[in-house]
Short mmCIF file of C-alpha atoms and ligand atoms in Angstrom, two decimals:
data_model
loop_
_atom_site.label_atom_id
_atom_site.label_comp_id
_atom_site.label_asym_id
_atom_site.label_seq_id
_atom_site.Cartn_x
_atom_site.Cartn_y
_atom_site.Cartn_z
CA MET A 17 11.77 -20.36 -22.85
CA LYS A 18 9.50 -19.07 -19.58
CA LYS A 19 8.76 -22.45 -19.29
CA ASN A 20 12.12 -23.48 -18.49
CA ILE A 21 12.75 -21.44 -16.32
CA PHE A 22 9.34 -21.53 -14.68
CA ILE A 23 9.95 -25.19 -13.94
CA LEU A 24 14.12 -24.70 -12.91
CA ILE A 25 12.62 -22.69 -10.32
CA MET A 26 10.52 -24.16 -9.25
CA PHE A 27 13.21 -26.71 -8.93
CA PHE A 28 15.31 -24.90 -6.79
CA SER A 29 12.77 -23.53 -5.06
CA ILE A 30 11.64 -27.15 -3.42
CA ILE A 31 14.54 -28.38 -2.71
CA ILE A 32 15.43 -24.53 -1.52
CA THR A 33 11.98 -24.54 1.20
CA LEU A 34 12.93 -28.66 1.99
CA PHE A 35 16.94 -27.38 3.07
CA CYS A 36 14.92 -24.28 4.82
CA ARG A 37 12.67 -26.36 6.97
CA ALA A 38 15.83 -29.12 7.52
CA GLY A 39 18.04 -26.27 8.75
CA ASN A 40 16.30 -23.11 9.70
CA VAL A 41 13.53 -23.96 12.30
CA ASN A 42 12.61 -20.19 12.39
CA GLY A 43 12.08 -19.74 8.71
CA ARG A 44 14.83 -16.83 8.24
CA ASP A 45 16.04 -16.84 4.35
CA SER A 46 19.44 -18.50 5.27
CA VAL A 47 20.14 -19.99 1.83
CA SER A 48 22.86 -17.18 0.73
CA ASP A 49 26.07 -16.18 1.26
CA ILE A 50 24.93 -12.44 2.14
CA LYS A 51 25.17 -12.59 5.89
CA ILE A 52 21.79 -11.48 6.61
CA ALA A 53 20.44 -9.42 9.91
CA ASP A 54 17.83 -10.30 12.72
CA TYR A 55 16.03 -7.27 12.58
CA GLU A 56 17.63 -6.71 16.15
CA TYR A 57 20.58 -5.28 14.45
CA SER A 58 20.22 -2.49 15.70
CA GLU A 59 18.83 -0.83 18.67
CA ILE A 60 19.77 2.52 18.64
CA GLU A 61 16.79 4.67 17.69
CA ASN A 62 15.59 6.79 16.05
CA PRO A 63 13.19 9.50 16.36
CA LEU A 64 9.84 8.98 13.50
CA PRO A 65 10.83 11.72 11.26
CA VAL A 66 6.70 12.86 8.44
CA PRO A 67 7.35 13.73 5.31
CA PRO A 68 7.40 16.90 4.89
CA LEU A 69 3.90 18.31 3.09
CA LEU A 70 5.27 20.08 -0.64
CA LYS A 71 4.81 23.69 -0.60
CA ASN A 72 1.52 24.63 -3.00
CA SER A 73 3.46 26.80 -5.79
CA SER A 74 -0.65 28.16 -6.38
CA THR A 75 -2.27 31.50 -4.90
CA ASP A 76 -5.31 29.84 -6.04
CA PRO A 77 -7.41 28.58 -3.69
CA LEU A 78 -8.89 27.19 -6.33
CA LYS A 79 -5.73 25.27 -7.53
CA ALA A 80 -2.38 23.67 -6.83
CA SER A 81 0.66 22.77 -8.48
CA PHE A 82 4.06 21.38 -6.74
CA SER A 83 6.53 19.86 -8.27
CA LEU A 84 8.68 16.54 -8.20
CA THR A 85 12.17 15.17 -8.86
CA VAL A 86 13.38 12.02 -9.09
CA GLN A 87 15.49 10.85 -7.56
CA LYS A 88 19.53 9.12 -6.02
CA GLY A 89 20.41 10.23 -2.62
CA LEU A 90 22.20 8.26 0.15
CA THR A 91 20.62 7.21 3.96
CA GLU A 92 22.21 5.95 6.22
CA PHE A 93 20.27 3.72 7.01
CA PHE A 94 22.48 2.98 10.05
CA LYS A 95 25.08 5.14 11.05
CA GLY A 96 27.48 5.27 9.45
CA THR A 97 26.72 2.70 6.86
CA GLY A 98 25.65 5.35 4.03
CA VAL A 99 23.88 3.61 0.85
CA ILE A 100 21.97 4.46 -2.90
CA THR A 101 18.44 4.83 -2.47
CA TYR A 102 15.03 6.75 -4.97
CA GLY A 103 13.70 9.13 -4.04
CA TYR A 104 11.44 12.65 -4.47
CA ASN A 105 12.77 16.03 -3.53
CA GLY A 106 14.86 14.15 -1.56
CA SER A 107 17.12 10.62 -1.30
CA LEU A 108 14.13 7.87 0.62
CA LEU A 109 10.32 8.22 -0.09
CA GLY A 110 8.21 11.44 -1.19
CA PRO A 111 7.43 14.64 0.77
CA THR A 112 3.21 14.07 1.48
CA LEU A 113 1.15 16.27 -1.64
CA ARG A 114 -2.43 17.38 -0.05
CA PHE A 115 -5.19 18.38 -2.04
CA ARG A 116 -8.85 19.17 -1.28
CA ARG A 117 -12.11 18.38 -3.01
CA GLY A 118 -12.73 20.18 -6.63
CA GLN A 119 -8.90 22.08 -7.12
CA SER A 120 -7.18 22.04 -10.21
CA VAL A 121 -4.13 20.43 -9.77
CA ASP A 122 -0.94 20.35 -11.85
CA ILE A 123 2.29 18.56 -10.97
CA SER A 124 5.07 18.54 -13.13
CA VAL A 125 7.66 15.65 -12.38
CA LYS A 126 11.65 15.73 -13.28
CA ASN A 127 13.09 12.94 -13.75
CA SER A 128 16.48 12.70 -12.97
CA LEU A 129 17.24 8.66 -13.13
CA ASN A 130 19.09 7.45 -15.68
CA GLU A 131 16.38 5.60 -15.69
CA VAL A 132 12.74 5.63 -17.42
CA THR A 133 10.19 6.03 -14.35
CA THR A 134 6.62 6.85 -13.41
CA VAL A 135 4.77 8.21 -10.86
CA HIS A 136 2.24 6.88 -10.67
CA TRP A 137 -1.13 8.50 -8.12
CA HIS A 138 -2.74 4.98 -6.59
CA GLY A 139 -6.85 5.23 -5.08
CA MET A 140 -7.17 9.11 -6.54
CA LEU A 141 -10.08 9.11 -9.26
CA VAL A 142 -8.02 10.28 -12.56
CA PRO A 143 -8.60 9.56 -16.07
CA GLY A 144 -6.44 6.43 -17.25
CA ASP A 145 -4.22 9.76 -19.49
CA VAL A 146 -2.40 10.83 -16.79
CA ASP A 147 -2.84 8.17 -14.26
CA GLY A 148 0.63 6.68 -14.25
CA GLY A 149 0.92 3.74 -14.70
CA PRO A 150 4.11 2.21 -17.37
CA HIS A 151 2.04 4.01 -20.27
CA GLN A 152 2.82 7.31 -19.27
CA ILE A 153 7.22 6.92 -19.12
CA ILE A 154 8.95 9.59 -18.20
CA LYS A 155 12.18 8.70 -19.59
CA SER A 156 16.14 9.32 -18.09
CA GLY A 157 16.07 13.65 -18.24
CA GLY A 158 12.81 13.72 -18.61
CA LEU A 159 9.89 15.70 -17.33
CA TRP A 160 6.33 15.49 -17.00
CA HIS A 161 2.35 17.05 -16.30
CA PRO A 162 -0.17 15.10 -15.05
CA ALA A 163 -3.50 17.58 -14.05
CA PHE A 164 -6.37 16.99 -12.89
CA LYS A 165 -9.95 17.52 -11.09
CA VAL A 166 -9.55 15.92 -7.75
CA ASN A 167 -13.16 15.04 -7.27
CA GLN A 168 -13.06 12.72 -4.38
CA PRO A 169 -14.10 12.10 -0.76
CA ALA A 170 -11.26 13.24 1.83
CA ALA A 171 -9.07 10.18 1.95
CA THR A 172 -5.12 9.22 2.81
CA ALA A 173 -4.06 7.44 -0.93
CA TRP A 174 -0.24 7.01 -2.39
CA TYR A 175 2.94 7.96 -5.59
CA HIS A 176 4.98 5.91 -6.54
CA PRO A 177 6.76 4.67 -9.51
CA HIS A 178 4.52 1.47 -11.90
CA GLY A 179 6.92 1.04 -14.46
CA LEU A 180 7.44 -2.04 -16.65
CA GLY A 181 9.16 -4.09 -14.70
CA THR A 182 10.77 -2.27 -12.44
CA THR A 183 7.75 -1.44 -9.58
CA ALA A 184 9.07 -3.48 -6.94
CA VAL A 185 13.20 -2.91 -6.61
CA GLN A 186 12.07 0.96 -7.38
CA VAL A 187 9.30 1.16 -4.87
CA TYR A 188 12.02 -0.76 -2.64
CA LYS A 189 14.71 1.60 -3.41
CA GLY A 190 12.83 4.64 -1.40
CA LEU A 191 10.29 5.75 -3.75
CA ALA A 192 6.96 6.74 -2.06
CA GLY A 193 5.26 9.04 -1.08
CA LEU A 194 1.77 10.37 0.51
CA ILE A 195 -1.54 11.63 -0.75
CA ILE A 196 -3.92 13.09 1.42
CA ILE A 197 -6.43 14.88 0.20
CA ASP A 198 -9.48 16.90 2.18
CA ASP A 199 -13.20 17.35 1.53
CA GLU A 200 -15.27 19.19 3.41
CA VAL A 201 -16.15 16.81 5.36
CA SER A 202 -13.28 16.45 7.01
CA ASP A 203 -12.59 20.15 7.83
CA LYS A 204 -16.03 19.74 10.02
CA LEU A 205 -14.96 16.36 12.03
CA ASN A 206 -13.13 17.18 15.29
CA ILE A 207 -10.71 14.81 15.13
CA PRO A 208 -7.14 14.95 15.53
CA LYS A 209 -6.01 16.23 12.58
CA ASN A 210 -2.59 18.92 13.43
CA TYR A 211 -0.12 16.95 10.01
CA GLY A 212 2.47 16.20 11.80
CA VAL A 213 1.71 16.57 15.79
CA ASN A 214 -1.12 15.19 16.80
CA ASP A 215 -2.94 13.57 13.13
CA ILE A 216 0.92 11.12 11.46
CA PRO A 217 1.37 9.26 8.65
CA LEU A 218 2.97 5.82 9.03
CA ILE A 219 5.10 4.42 6.07
CA VAL A 220 4.49 1.38 6.90
CA GLN A 221 8.41 -0.93 4.72
CA ASP A 222 10.46 -3.75 5.13
CA ARG A 223 13.16 -4.00 4.29
CA ARG A 224 15.71 -7.25 4.37
CA PHE A 225 19.47 -5.52 6.19
CA THR A 226 22.99 -7.17 5.61
CA SER A 227 24.82 -7.76 8.00
CA GLU A 228 26.24 -4.48 7.38
CA GLY A 229 23.72 -2.86 7.50
CA VAL A 230 23.00 -2.46 3.24
CA PRO A 231 19.68 -3.57 1.98
CA VAL A 232 19.77 -5.58 -0.62
CA TYR A 233 16.73 -7.57 -2.57
CA MET A 234 15.96 -10.74 -4.08
CA THR A 235 17.92 -13.11 -2.27
CA SER A 236 16.57 -15.59 -2.11
CA MET A 237 14.14 -17.82 -4.12
CA HIS A 238 11.17 -17.69 -1.67
CA ASP A 239 11.60 -13.88 -3.19
CA MET A 240 10.08 -15.15 -6.54
CA MET A 241 7.45 -17.14 -5.29
CA GLN A 242 6.16 -14.71 -2.28
CA GLY A 243 8.17 -12.09 -3.32
CA MET A 244 10.25 -10.16 -0.81
CA LEU A 245 9.74 -10.17 2.56
CA GLY A 246 12.80 -7.70 4.62
CA ASN A 247 14.02 -8.23 8.15
CA THR A 248 13.51 -4.66 9.49
CA ILE A 249 11.02 -2.23 9.12
CA LEU A 250 10.42 0.92 7.82
CA VAL A 251 8.35 3.31 8.76
CA ASN A 252 8.60 6.62 6.94
CA GLY A 253 11.62 5.56 6.06
CA THR A 254 13.41 5.30 9.67
CA VAL A 255 14.25 1.96 11.59
CA ASN A 256 13.56 0.81 15.33
CA PRO A 257 11.40 4.61 14.85
CA VAL A 258 9.94 6.10 18.08
CA LEU A 259 7.45 8.71 19.21
CA LYS A 260 7.37 11.12 21.73
CA ALA A 261 3.66 10.86 22.07
CA GLU A 262 1.57 13.09 24.30
CA ARG A 263 -1.30 11.90 26.47
CA ILE A 264 -3.92 12.61 23.72
CA ARG A 265 -5.61 10.95 20.62
CA TYR A 266 -3.89 10.15 18.67
CA ARG A 267 -4.85 10.15 13.97
CA PHE A 268 -2.01 7.70 12.29
CA ARG A 269 -2.08 7.90 8.66
CA ILE A 270 -1.39 3.75 7.53
CA LEU A 271 -0.21 3.02 4.89
CA ASN A 272 1.35 -0.70 3.44
CA GLY A 273 4.22 0.71 0.49
CA SER A 274 6.01 -2.81 0.86
CA ASN A 275 6.57 -4.68 -1.58
CA ALA A 276 4.96 -7.92 -0.31
CA ARG A 277 4.65 -8.34 4.05
CA VAL A 278 1.14 -8.21 4.92
CA TYR A 279 0.55 -6.95 8.76
CA ASP A 280 -1.83 -7.49 11.27
CA PHE A 281 -1.23 -3.72 13.16
CA ARG A 282 -1.66 -4.11 16.58
CA PHE A 283 -1.24 -2.06 20.28
CA SER A 284 1.52 -4.43 21.94
CA SER A 285 -0.79 -3.23 25.36
CA GLY A 286 -3.64 -4.14 23.52
CA LEU A 287 -4.73 -1.23 23.56
CA LYS A 288 -8.36 -0.59 21.28
CA PHE A 289 -8.54 1.65 18.96
CA HIS A 290 -10.85 3.22 16.61
CA GLN A 291 -10.37 2.52 12.71
CA ILE A 292 -11.74 5.62 10.71
CA THR A 293 -11.39 4.64 6.97
CA THR A 294 -10.52 2.75 4.10
CA ASP A 295 -8.20 2.66 0.85
CA GLY A 296 -11.09 5.73 -0.99
CA GLY A 297 -12.12 7.15 2.73
CA PHE A 298 -14.26 7.06 5.70
CA LEU A 299 -15.88 4.70 7.21
CA GLU A 300 -20.20 5.29 8.17
CA LYS A 301 -18.88 5.12 11.65
CA PRO A 302 -15.65 5.04 13.37
CA TYR A 303 -14.59 1.26 14.23
CA TYR A 304 -13.57 0.15 17.39
CA THR A 305 -10.60 -2.45 16.85
CA GLU A 306 -7.60 -4.13 18.26
CA SER A 307 -6.06 -5.00 15.23
CA ILE A 308 -6.15 -4.12 11.97
CA ARG A 309 -4.59 -6.27 9.25
CA LEU A 310 -3.25 -4.05 5.29
CA SER A 311 -1.80 -6.14 2.48
CA PRO A 312 0.86 -3.90 0.14
CA GLY A 313 -0.83 -1.08 -0.90
CA GLU A 314 -4.19 -0.77 1.73
CA ARG A 315 -4.10 2.74 3.47
CA ALA A 316 -6.57 2.99 6.68
CA GLU A 317 -6.87 5.17 9.48
CA ILE A 318 -6.93 4.66 13.24
CA ILE A 319 -7.58 7.01 16.03
CA ALA A 320 -5.83 5.38 19.49
CA ASP A 321 -5.92 7.26 22.45
CA PHE A 322 -3.30 7.75 25.05
CA SER A 323 -5.16 9.50 27.29
CA GLU A 324 -6.06 6.84 30.05
CA LEU A 325 -2.48 5.68 29.60
CA LYS A 326 -0.17 6.11 32.84
CA GLU A 327 2.64 9.07 32.20
CA GLY A 328 6.05 8.05 30.54
CA SER A 329 3.93 4.54 29.28
CA ILE A 330 5.42 2.66 26.69
CA LEU A 331 3.92 0.50 24.47
CA TYR A 332 4.58 -0.20 20.07
CA LEU A 333 2.48 -0.70 16.95
CA LYS A 334 3.90 -4.66 16.68
CA SER A 335 2.90 -7.04 13.59
CA GLY A 336 3.40 -10.75 14.40
CA ASN A 337 7.25 -10.34 16.39
CA PHE A 338 8.30 -7.08 14.34
CA ASP A 339 7.73 -3.45 17.05
CA ILE A 340 6.23 -1.84 14.41
CA LEU A 341 6.22 1.68 16.15
CA LYS A 342 7.63 2.46 19.22
CA ILE A 343 5.42 5.43 21.29
CA VAL A 344 6.59 7.22 24.63
CA VAL A 345 3.76 8.78 26.49
CA SER A 346 4.08 10.94 28.47
CA GLY A 347 2.39 15.23 29.51
CA THR A 348 -1.46 16.60 30.22
CA GLN A 349 -0.93 17.83 26.96
CA LYS A 350 -4.94 19.23 26.90
CA ASP A 351 -7.24 17.28 23.86
CA ILE A 352 -10.38 18.81 21.90
CA THR A 353 -10.30 16.48 19.86
CA VAL A 354 -13.34 13.85 20.21
CA ILE A 355 -14.42 10.64 18.57
CA PRO A 356 -17.12 11.09 16.56
CA GLU A 357 -20.01 8.68 16.28
CA GLU A 358 -20.55 9.63 12.14
CA LEU A 359 -18.51 10.39 10.17
CA ALA A 360 -19.44 11.06 7.22
CA ARG A 361 -22.34 9.38 4.74
CA ILE A 362 -21.67 7.10 2.28
CA ASP A 363 -23.47 6.07 -1.47
CA ARG A 364 -23.91 2.81 -1.99
CA ILE A 365 -24.07 1.18 -5.22
CA PRO A 366 -27.95 -0.75 -4.75
CA LEU A 367 -26.37 -4.64 -5.91
CA GLU A 368 -28.73 -4.19 -8.30
CA LYS A 369 -27.48 -1.62 -10.15
CA SER A 370 -25.31 -3.83 -11.53
CA GLN A 371 -25.16 -4.44 -15.03
CA GLY A 372 -22.85 -7.59 -15.00
CA ASP A 373 -19.93 -9.62 -14.00
CA ARG A 374 -17.06 -10.63 -14.94
CA TYR A 375 -14.49 -12.64 -13.07
CA PHE A 376 -10.56 -12.47 -11.96
CA SER A 377 -8.30 -15.75 -11.60
CA LEU A 378 -5.08 -15.23 -9.83
CA GLN A 379 -3.12 -17.80 -10.17
CA GLY A 380 0.20 -18.88 -11.32
CA MET A 381 3.27 -19.17 -9.06
CA GLY A 382 6.43 -17.67 -9.15
CA PRO A 383 7.28 -15.88 -13.38
CA GLY A 384 4.04 -17.90 -13.43
CA VAL A 385 1.78 -16.22 -11.96
CA ASN A 386 -0.89 -15.28 -13.83
CA ILE A 387 -4.84 -13.21 -13.80
CA ASN A 388 -6.86 -15.08 -16.29
CA GLY A 389 -4.11 -17.95 -17.27
CA LYS A 390 -3.05 -14.76 -18.88
CA GLN A 391 0.89 -11.90 -18.38
CA PHE A 392 0.19 -8.68 -18.76
CA ASN A 393 0.90 -7.82 -22.49
CA PRO A 394 0.90 -3.26 -22.67
CA TYR A 395 0.06 -4.43 -26.29
CA ARG A 396 -3.56 -5.80 -24.75
CA ILE A 397 -6.66 -4.85 -23.72
CA ASP A 398 -7.90 -7.54 -21.57
CA GLU A 399 -11.13 -6.05 -20.77
CA ASN A 400 -13.83 -3.39 -21.91
CA ILE A 401 -15.89 -1.43 -20.19
CA LYS A 402 -18.74 1.32 -21.19
CA TYR A 403 -18.16 4.48 -19.45
CA ASP A 404 -20.46 5.32 -16.03
CA SER A 405 -21.88 1.35 -15.90
CA VAL A 406 -22.30 0.51 -12.75
CA GLU A 407 -20.19 -3.91 -12.29
CA THR A 408 -19.07 -6.77 -10.10
CA TRP A 409 -15.86 -8.20 -10.26
CA HIS A 410 -16.00 -11.18 -8.51
CA ILE A 411 -11.93 -12.17 -8.02
CA ARG A 412 -10.75 -15.73 -6.66
CA ASN A 413 -7.12 -16.28 -5.62
CA VAL A 414 -6.71 -19.94 -6.66
CA SER A 415 -2.70 -20.06 -7.12
CA GLY A 416 -1.51 -22.88 -5.25
CA MET A 417 -4.03 -25.11 -6.72
CA GLY A 418 -3.03 -27.35 -9.53
CA MET A 419 0.43 -28.08 -8.00
CA GLY A 420 0.27 -31.62 -7.51
CA MET A 421 2.70 -32.81 -5.00
CA MET A 422 4.11 -29.58 -3.97
CA GLY A 423 0.93 -28.28 -2.83
CA GLY A 424 0.53 -26.24 -0.82
CA GLY A 425 2.05 -27.05 2.25
CA MET A 426 5.48 -27.17 0.98
CA MET A 427 5.64 -22.98 -0.44
CA GLY A 428 5.86 -22.22 3.04
CA GLY A 429 1.43 -22.72 3.28
CA ASN A 430 -1.17 -20.42 2.50
CA VAL A 431 -0.55 -18.09 -1.32
CA LEU A 432 -1.51 -14.37 -0.28
CA HIS A 433 -2.74 -11.73 -3.44
CA ASN A 434 -3.80 -8.83 -3.18
CA PHE A 435 -5.89 -6.80 -6.12
CA HIS A 436 -6.12 -3.05 -7.00
CA ALA A 437 -7.74 -1.57 -9.53
CA HIS A 438 -6.44 1.86 -10.85
CA GLY A 439 -9.18 4.79 -12.13
CA ILE A 440 -11.58 3.59 -9.82
CA GLN A 441 -12.70 2.90 -5.65
CA PHE A 442 -15.10 -0.47 -4.87
CA MET A 443 -17.03 -1.49 -2.88
CA ILE A 444 -16.88 -4.87 -1.24
CA THR A 445 -20.01 -6.79 -0.90
CA ASP A 446 -19.12 -10.97 -0.29
CA ARG A 447 -15.76 -11.83 1.35
CA GLY A 448 -15.74 -16.12 0.80
CA GLY A 449 -19.09 -16.01 1.36
CA ARG A 450 -20.35 -13.65 3.92
CA ILE A 451 -20.47 -9.97 4.11
CA PRO A 452 -17.08 -7.79 4.92
CA SER A 453 -15.57 -6.99 8.14
CA PRO A 454 -16.28 -3.32 8.92
CA SER A 455 -13.28 -3.21 8.86
CA GLU A 456 -14.04 -3.45 5.24
CA GLN A 457 -17.32 -1.71 4.46
CA GLY A 458 -15.58 1.84 2.65
CA TRP A 459 -14.41 2.54 -0.46
CA LYS A 460 -11.07 0.24 -1.58
CA ASP A 461 -9.46 -0.20 -4.39
CA THR A 462 -6.55 -2.64 -3.52
CA VAL A 463 -8.09 -6.01 -1.47
CA LEU A 464 -6.78 -9.07 0.29
CA ILE A 465 -7.31 -12.26 -1.20
CA GLU A 466 -6.25 -15.69 0.72
CA GLN A 467 -5.61 -18.58 -1.07
CA ASN A 468 -8.48 -20.19 -1.64
CA GLU A 469 -11.23 -17.00 -1.29
CA ASP A 470 -13.71 -15.42 -3.05
CA VAL A 471 -14.50 -11.12 -2.67
CA SER A 472 -16.26 -9.51 -4.77
CA VAL A 473 -16.82 -6.25 -5.71
CA ILE A 474 -19.07 -3.48 -7.29
CA VAL A 475 -17.96 -0.75 -8.72
CA ARG A 476 -19.08 2.29 -11.42
CA PHE A 477 -16.93 2.77 -13.98
CA LEU A 478 -16.52 6.97 -14.19
CA TYR A 479 -12.88 7.75 -15.28
CA LYS A 480 -12.13 6.98 -19.11
CA GLY A 481 -8.70 5.79 -20.19
CA VAL A 482 -7.14 2.61 -19.71
CA PHE A 483 -6.96 1.52 -16.51
CA MET A 484 -4.29 -1.93 -14.82
CA TYR A 485 -5.64 -3.57 -12.17
CA HIS A 486 -2.67 -6.53 -10.48
CA CYS A 487 -2.05 -7.68 -7.47
CA HIS A 488 0.31 -5.58 -5.11
CA ILE A 489 2.94 -7.94 -4.18
CA LEU A 490 5.56 -6.12 -6.68
CA GLU A 491 6.60 -8.67 -7.44
CA HIS A 492 3.52 -11.04 -8.77
CA GLU A 493 3.53 -7.55 -10.81
CA ASP A 494 6.15 -7.12 -12.07
CA ASN A 495 6.36 -10.51 -12.91
CA GLY A 496 3.17 -10.55 -14.53
CA MET A 497 -0.02 -11.38 -12.08
CA MET A 498 -1.71 -7.88 -14.26
CA GLY A 499 -3.79 -6.75 -16.98
CA GLN A 500 -5.61 -3.69 -18.74
CA PHE A 501 -9.46 -2.26 -19.02
CA LYS A 502 -10.27 0.01 -21.17
CA VAL A 503 -13.07 2.13 -20.58
CA ASN A 504 -15.33 4.47 -22.75
CU1 LIG B 2 0.30 1.17 -6.53
CU2 LIG B 2 -0.72 0.05 -10.28
O1 LIG B 2 -0.40 0.53 -8.05
CU1 LIG B 3 -3.03 1.57 -8.33
CU1 LIG B 4 0.89 -12.14 -5.25
#
């Protein structure tokens, strides 16, 4: 049955691909009777909102208590067009959770939706039973009370739903929020750290809006193959965001919270910036660069220095043709922050500590995407791993191979995947036969893997339980490009 549908979809996607090539020069998804707007749909600018910090109701500094309600609400992305969205403690996205290393955290999560959900702490090193994957279902009207100890370096992580086959659509409807972890290292660094003032979270997501300003999901056959790509970028849930900035250094915590889009972030003026973190924490030293590529689920903190810009300068944070964030720079505020030479010490795992290798082949297309020939089965453990062991994982993107006459080109070229695993932070040791760029030489939990590329990572398993590994292109994850490993 599944095979037949797959063949059918492959057939239609070929036709549609040909059709798009012929009729639609800019490659935008035009095959549907829904009128899809250009991303210039509305020019009305909005001040960049910053998600509020969630109040910690514990008075004990060693503890933190938070409560989240998963709920439905109304959002006007464009004036006068209220649409139903999901959020935590609000109608869209969620508040930022701020943890300290060493803290015991408990969170009460209430599900007010009419459907099941889960809340996964992406990037947090916590045991499998509180990780919020597809096994920790919160029924409609139900409560969930995970508790864990924060024991990892300062970092930017995030939370989002992870239900079986429903992750993509629930994230698309608005369920995502940021997590900030502080520790003694981040305390000591004299970098911008005033949340919402010079330390600005940027949750970057794309959505497809109709010309009426209504977000739609999966309207084209391409979406099945590449994942859902939008025509409009939201930052912190807002279209056409503008940040009024001072002429000082800014730290941006960038989260690619999109379902499927990969971004190549850069400033319109070519302004270089310092990347200071990867997914799991600080780099050893800042990496001075003009662009940074992030695939879905990945985070990076950067520091951009606007002090040399002229009063009234306008620049954009861009990716490709998208203007992601407009920044207007003015003022003469004094800046006491610095860009340190050294950020943190990283306890690298020596390569010779590795006790074994595992291989993961990301393969197949559309509804056939799989890892090592297997699609996700919640009742099957794919990999058994010894607690406290060190392994090298080799991940390969072989999608599009063996497609015969369909070749890569016709499917729109490169089939990208990435690889994310729960309950661990790994270190990339090899990308396509080379050591990774300085941009990736820190702790990672998600890594982009291009077509026909091999990436090796080294990892130590310090948390017990059942964890997911999957492609973080959410449509791929939901279509079964996911497996489970058990540490014990
Ligand atoms: Cu961000 Cu398994 O997910
Ligand atoms: Cu995760
Ligand atoms: Cu994928």
